[in-house]
Short mmCIF file of C-alpha atoms in Angstrom, two decimals:
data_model
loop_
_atom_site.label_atom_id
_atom_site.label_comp_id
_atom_site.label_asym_id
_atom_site.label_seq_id
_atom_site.Cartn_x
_atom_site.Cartn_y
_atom_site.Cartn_z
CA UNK A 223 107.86 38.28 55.13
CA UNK A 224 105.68 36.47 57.80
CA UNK A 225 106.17 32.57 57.05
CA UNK A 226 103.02 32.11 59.05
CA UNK A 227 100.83 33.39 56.23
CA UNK A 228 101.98 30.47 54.35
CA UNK A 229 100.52 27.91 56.38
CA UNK A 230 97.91 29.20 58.18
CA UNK A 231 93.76 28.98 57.00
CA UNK A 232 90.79 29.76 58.93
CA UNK A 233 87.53 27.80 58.38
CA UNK A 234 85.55 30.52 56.97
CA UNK A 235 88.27 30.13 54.04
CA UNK A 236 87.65 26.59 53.74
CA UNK A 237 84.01 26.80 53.76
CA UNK A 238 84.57 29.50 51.40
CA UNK A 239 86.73 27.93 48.68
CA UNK A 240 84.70 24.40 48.81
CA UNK A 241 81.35 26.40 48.00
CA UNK A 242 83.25 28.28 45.17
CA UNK A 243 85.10 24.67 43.82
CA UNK A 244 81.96 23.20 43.46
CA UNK A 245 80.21 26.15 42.53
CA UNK A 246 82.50 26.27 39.55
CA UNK A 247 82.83 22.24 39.02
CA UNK A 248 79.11 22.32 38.27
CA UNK A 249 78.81 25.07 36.10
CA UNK A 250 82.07 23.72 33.74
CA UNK A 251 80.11 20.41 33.96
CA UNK A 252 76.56 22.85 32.76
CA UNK A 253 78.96 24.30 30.41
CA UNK A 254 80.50 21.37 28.69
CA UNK A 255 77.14 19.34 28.69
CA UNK A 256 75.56 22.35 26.55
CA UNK A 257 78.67 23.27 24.29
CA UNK A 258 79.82 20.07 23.86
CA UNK A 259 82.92 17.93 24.76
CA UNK A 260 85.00 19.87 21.89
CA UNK A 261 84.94 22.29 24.99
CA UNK A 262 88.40 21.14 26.68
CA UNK A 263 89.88 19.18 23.68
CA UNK A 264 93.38 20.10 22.07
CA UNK A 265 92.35 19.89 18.27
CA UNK A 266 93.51 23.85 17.65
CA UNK A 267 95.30 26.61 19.49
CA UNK A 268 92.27 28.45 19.99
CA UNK A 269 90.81 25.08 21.76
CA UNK A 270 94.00 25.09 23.93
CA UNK A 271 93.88 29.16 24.85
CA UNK A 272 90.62 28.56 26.38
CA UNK A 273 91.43 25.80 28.62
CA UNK A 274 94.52 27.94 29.82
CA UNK A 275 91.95 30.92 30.32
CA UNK A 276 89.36 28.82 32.02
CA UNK A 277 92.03 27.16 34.77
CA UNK A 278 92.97 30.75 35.19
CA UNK A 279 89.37 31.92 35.88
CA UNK A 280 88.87 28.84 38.21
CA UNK A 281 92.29 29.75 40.12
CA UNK A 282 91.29 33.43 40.68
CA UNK A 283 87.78 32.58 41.48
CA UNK A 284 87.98 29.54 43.85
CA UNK A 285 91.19 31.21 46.13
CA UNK A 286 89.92 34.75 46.36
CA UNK A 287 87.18 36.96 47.05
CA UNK A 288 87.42 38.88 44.18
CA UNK A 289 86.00 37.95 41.32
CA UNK A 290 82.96 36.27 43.21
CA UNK A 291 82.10 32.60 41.91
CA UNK A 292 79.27 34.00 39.69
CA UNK A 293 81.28 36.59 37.94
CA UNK A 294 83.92 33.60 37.20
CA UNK A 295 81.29 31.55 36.24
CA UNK A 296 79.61 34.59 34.12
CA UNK A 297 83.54 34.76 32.49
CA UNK A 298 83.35 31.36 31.71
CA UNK A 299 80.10 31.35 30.22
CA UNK A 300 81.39 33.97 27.60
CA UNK A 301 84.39 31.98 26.67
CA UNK A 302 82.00 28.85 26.13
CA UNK A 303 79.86 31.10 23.70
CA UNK A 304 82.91 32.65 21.94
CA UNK A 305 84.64 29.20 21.47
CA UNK A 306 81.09 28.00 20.16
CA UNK A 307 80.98 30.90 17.51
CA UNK A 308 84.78 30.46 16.78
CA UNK A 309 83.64 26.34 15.84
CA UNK A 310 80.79 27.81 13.62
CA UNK A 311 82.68 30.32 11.93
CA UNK A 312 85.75 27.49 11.01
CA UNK A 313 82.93 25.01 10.12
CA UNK A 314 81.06 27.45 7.77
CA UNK A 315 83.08 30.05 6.38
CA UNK A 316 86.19 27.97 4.95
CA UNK A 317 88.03 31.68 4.20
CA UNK A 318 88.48 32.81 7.82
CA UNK A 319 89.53 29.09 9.15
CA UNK A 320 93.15 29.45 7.72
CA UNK A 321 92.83 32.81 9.77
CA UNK A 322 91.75 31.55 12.99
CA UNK A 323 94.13 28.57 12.84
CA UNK A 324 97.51 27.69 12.63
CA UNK A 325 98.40 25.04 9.66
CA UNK A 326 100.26 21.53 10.60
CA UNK A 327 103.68 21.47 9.26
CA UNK A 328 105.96 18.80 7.84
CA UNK A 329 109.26 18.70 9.83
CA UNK A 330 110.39 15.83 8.54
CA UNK A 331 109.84 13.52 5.60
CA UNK A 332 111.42 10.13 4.30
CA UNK A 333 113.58 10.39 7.13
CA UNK A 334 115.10 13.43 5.60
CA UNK A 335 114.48 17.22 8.56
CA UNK A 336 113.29 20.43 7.00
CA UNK A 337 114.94 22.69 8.36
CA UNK A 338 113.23 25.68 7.07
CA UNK A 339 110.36 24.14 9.29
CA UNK A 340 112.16 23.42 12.07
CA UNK A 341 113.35 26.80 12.49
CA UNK A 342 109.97 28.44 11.82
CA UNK A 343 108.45 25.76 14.80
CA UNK A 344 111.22 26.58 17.18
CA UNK A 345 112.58 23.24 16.86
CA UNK A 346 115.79 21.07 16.91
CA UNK A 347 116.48 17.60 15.38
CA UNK A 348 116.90 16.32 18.79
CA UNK A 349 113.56 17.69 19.09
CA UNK A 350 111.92 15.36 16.60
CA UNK A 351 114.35 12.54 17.68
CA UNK A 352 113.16 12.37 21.56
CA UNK A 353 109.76 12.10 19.98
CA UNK A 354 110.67 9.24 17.17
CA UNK A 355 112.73 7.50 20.22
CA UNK A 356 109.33 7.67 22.43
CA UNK A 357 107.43 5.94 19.56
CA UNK A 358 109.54 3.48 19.68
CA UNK A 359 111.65 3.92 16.22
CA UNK A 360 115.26 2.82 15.71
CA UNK A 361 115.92 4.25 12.18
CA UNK A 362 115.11 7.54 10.15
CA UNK A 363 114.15 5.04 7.19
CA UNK A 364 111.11 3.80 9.83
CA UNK A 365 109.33 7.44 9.52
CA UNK A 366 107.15 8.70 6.60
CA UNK A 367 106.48 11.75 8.17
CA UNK A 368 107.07 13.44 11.41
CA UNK A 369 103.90 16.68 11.74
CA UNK A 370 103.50 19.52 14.18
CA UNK A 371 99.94 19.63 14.26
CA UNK A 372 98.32 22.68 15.11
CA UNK A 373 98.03 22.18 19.19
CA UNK A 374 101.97 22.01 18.90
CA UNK A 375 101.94 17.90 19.14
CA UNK A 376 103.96 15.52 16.96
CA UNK A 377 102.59 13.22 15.20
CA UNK A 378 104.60 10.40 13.68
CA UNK A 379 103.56 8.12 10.86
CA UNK A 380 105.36 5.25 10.31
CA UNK A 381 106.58 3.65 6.60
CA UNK A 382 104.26 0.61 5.98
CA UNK A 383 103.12 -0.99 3.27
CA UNK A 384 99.98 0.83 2.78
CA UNK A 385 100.02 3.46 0.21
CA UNK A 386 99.19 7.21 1.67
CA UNK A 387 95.62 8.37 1.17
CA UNK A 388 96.98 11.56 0.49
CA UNK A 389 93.32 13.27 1.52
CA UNK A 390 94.52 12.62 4.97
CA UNK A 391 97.50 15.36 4.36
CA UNK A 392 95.93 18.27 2.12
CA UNK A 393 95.39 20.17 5.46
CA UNK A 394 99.28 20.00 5.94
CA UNK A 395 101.25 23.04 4.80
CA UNK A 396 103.92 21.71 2.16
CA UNK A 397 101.97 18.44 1.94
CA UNK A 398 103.83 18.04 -1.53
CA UNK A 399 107.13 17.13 0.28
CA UNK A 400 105.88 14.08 1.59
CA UNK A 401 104.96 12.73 -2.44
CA UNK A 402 108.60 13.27 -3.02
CA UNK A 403 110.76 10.44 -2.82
CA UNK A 404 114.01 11.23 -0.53
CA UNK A 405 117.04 11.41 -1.72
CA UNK A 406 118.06 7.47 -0.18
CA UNK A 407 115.32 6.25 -2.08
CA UNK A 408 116.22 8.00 -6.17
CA UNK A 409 119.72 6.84 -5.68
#
């Protein structure tokens, strides 16, 4: 292996890859003013595979010759369209949106774990607990519900005194476990 390869750069490189960064900074910036700013959010896995796919498109475009910058920016173009149709289809058709995306699941309830869900998230207790300790809780009795939402974050909602508006959870698979009491709370 020739170490030197690793540090050296000539300036027809660097003229090279600043054209093609900026090339491809203004057409995301194009892209995302036309499609919207749904275009790099995390609300569903298919919004998360096409940020991976774009940074990957951006990588092989900006540090090589091949693909040039308008076939990465032609790429990118078609995953903006596709992740446009993909919105429509979820917002119209209500059938093919429990195709297209994963459901949010309940791993843990009046501060009891399901582990049936755990397992089927690839999770552990300890799992769930980092997160509870990050938010701050000292007690399984402070959590209503811990969720895996469908971009694979945890959301934690906390026991208060304000009843559920249970409209916020119908979009939660097992959403009946959380009108349960636990078992602390029967006895």
């Amino acid at each position: 292996m020739k170490w030197q390869t690793w540090f050296s750069i000539d300036w027809q490189q660097l003229v090279g890859i600043s054209l093609s960064a900026a090339g491809f900074y203004v057409g995301l910036m194009l892209f995302t003013r036309l499609m919207g700013l749904r275009s790099f959010s995390k609300l569903s896995s298919h919004d998360f595979a096409m940020t991976v796919a774009i940074g990957s498109i951006l990588a092989s475009t900006v540090l090589s010759d091949s693909p040039s910058l308008m076939q990465g920016l032609f790429a990118v173009a078609v995953l903006f369209v596709m992740q446009g149709l993909i919105s429509m289809i979820r917002r119209k058709v209500k059938p093919l949106k429990s195709l297209i995306d994963n459901k949010a699941i309940i791993l843990m309830a009046h501060g009891e774990y399901f582990a049936d869900n755990l397992a089927e998230a690839n999770l552990s207790t300890s799992d769930v607990q980092e997160v509870l300790r990050k938010d701050g809780l000292k007690s399984k009795t402070e959590v209503f519900a811990v969720i895996m939402e469908t971009t694979g974050d945890m959301s934690v909602i906390k026991n208060n005194d304000v009843p559920p508006d249970w409209a916020l959870f119908d979009d939660i698979r097992d959403s009946e476990l959380l009108m349960r009491p636990s078992h602390h709370e029967s006895s």
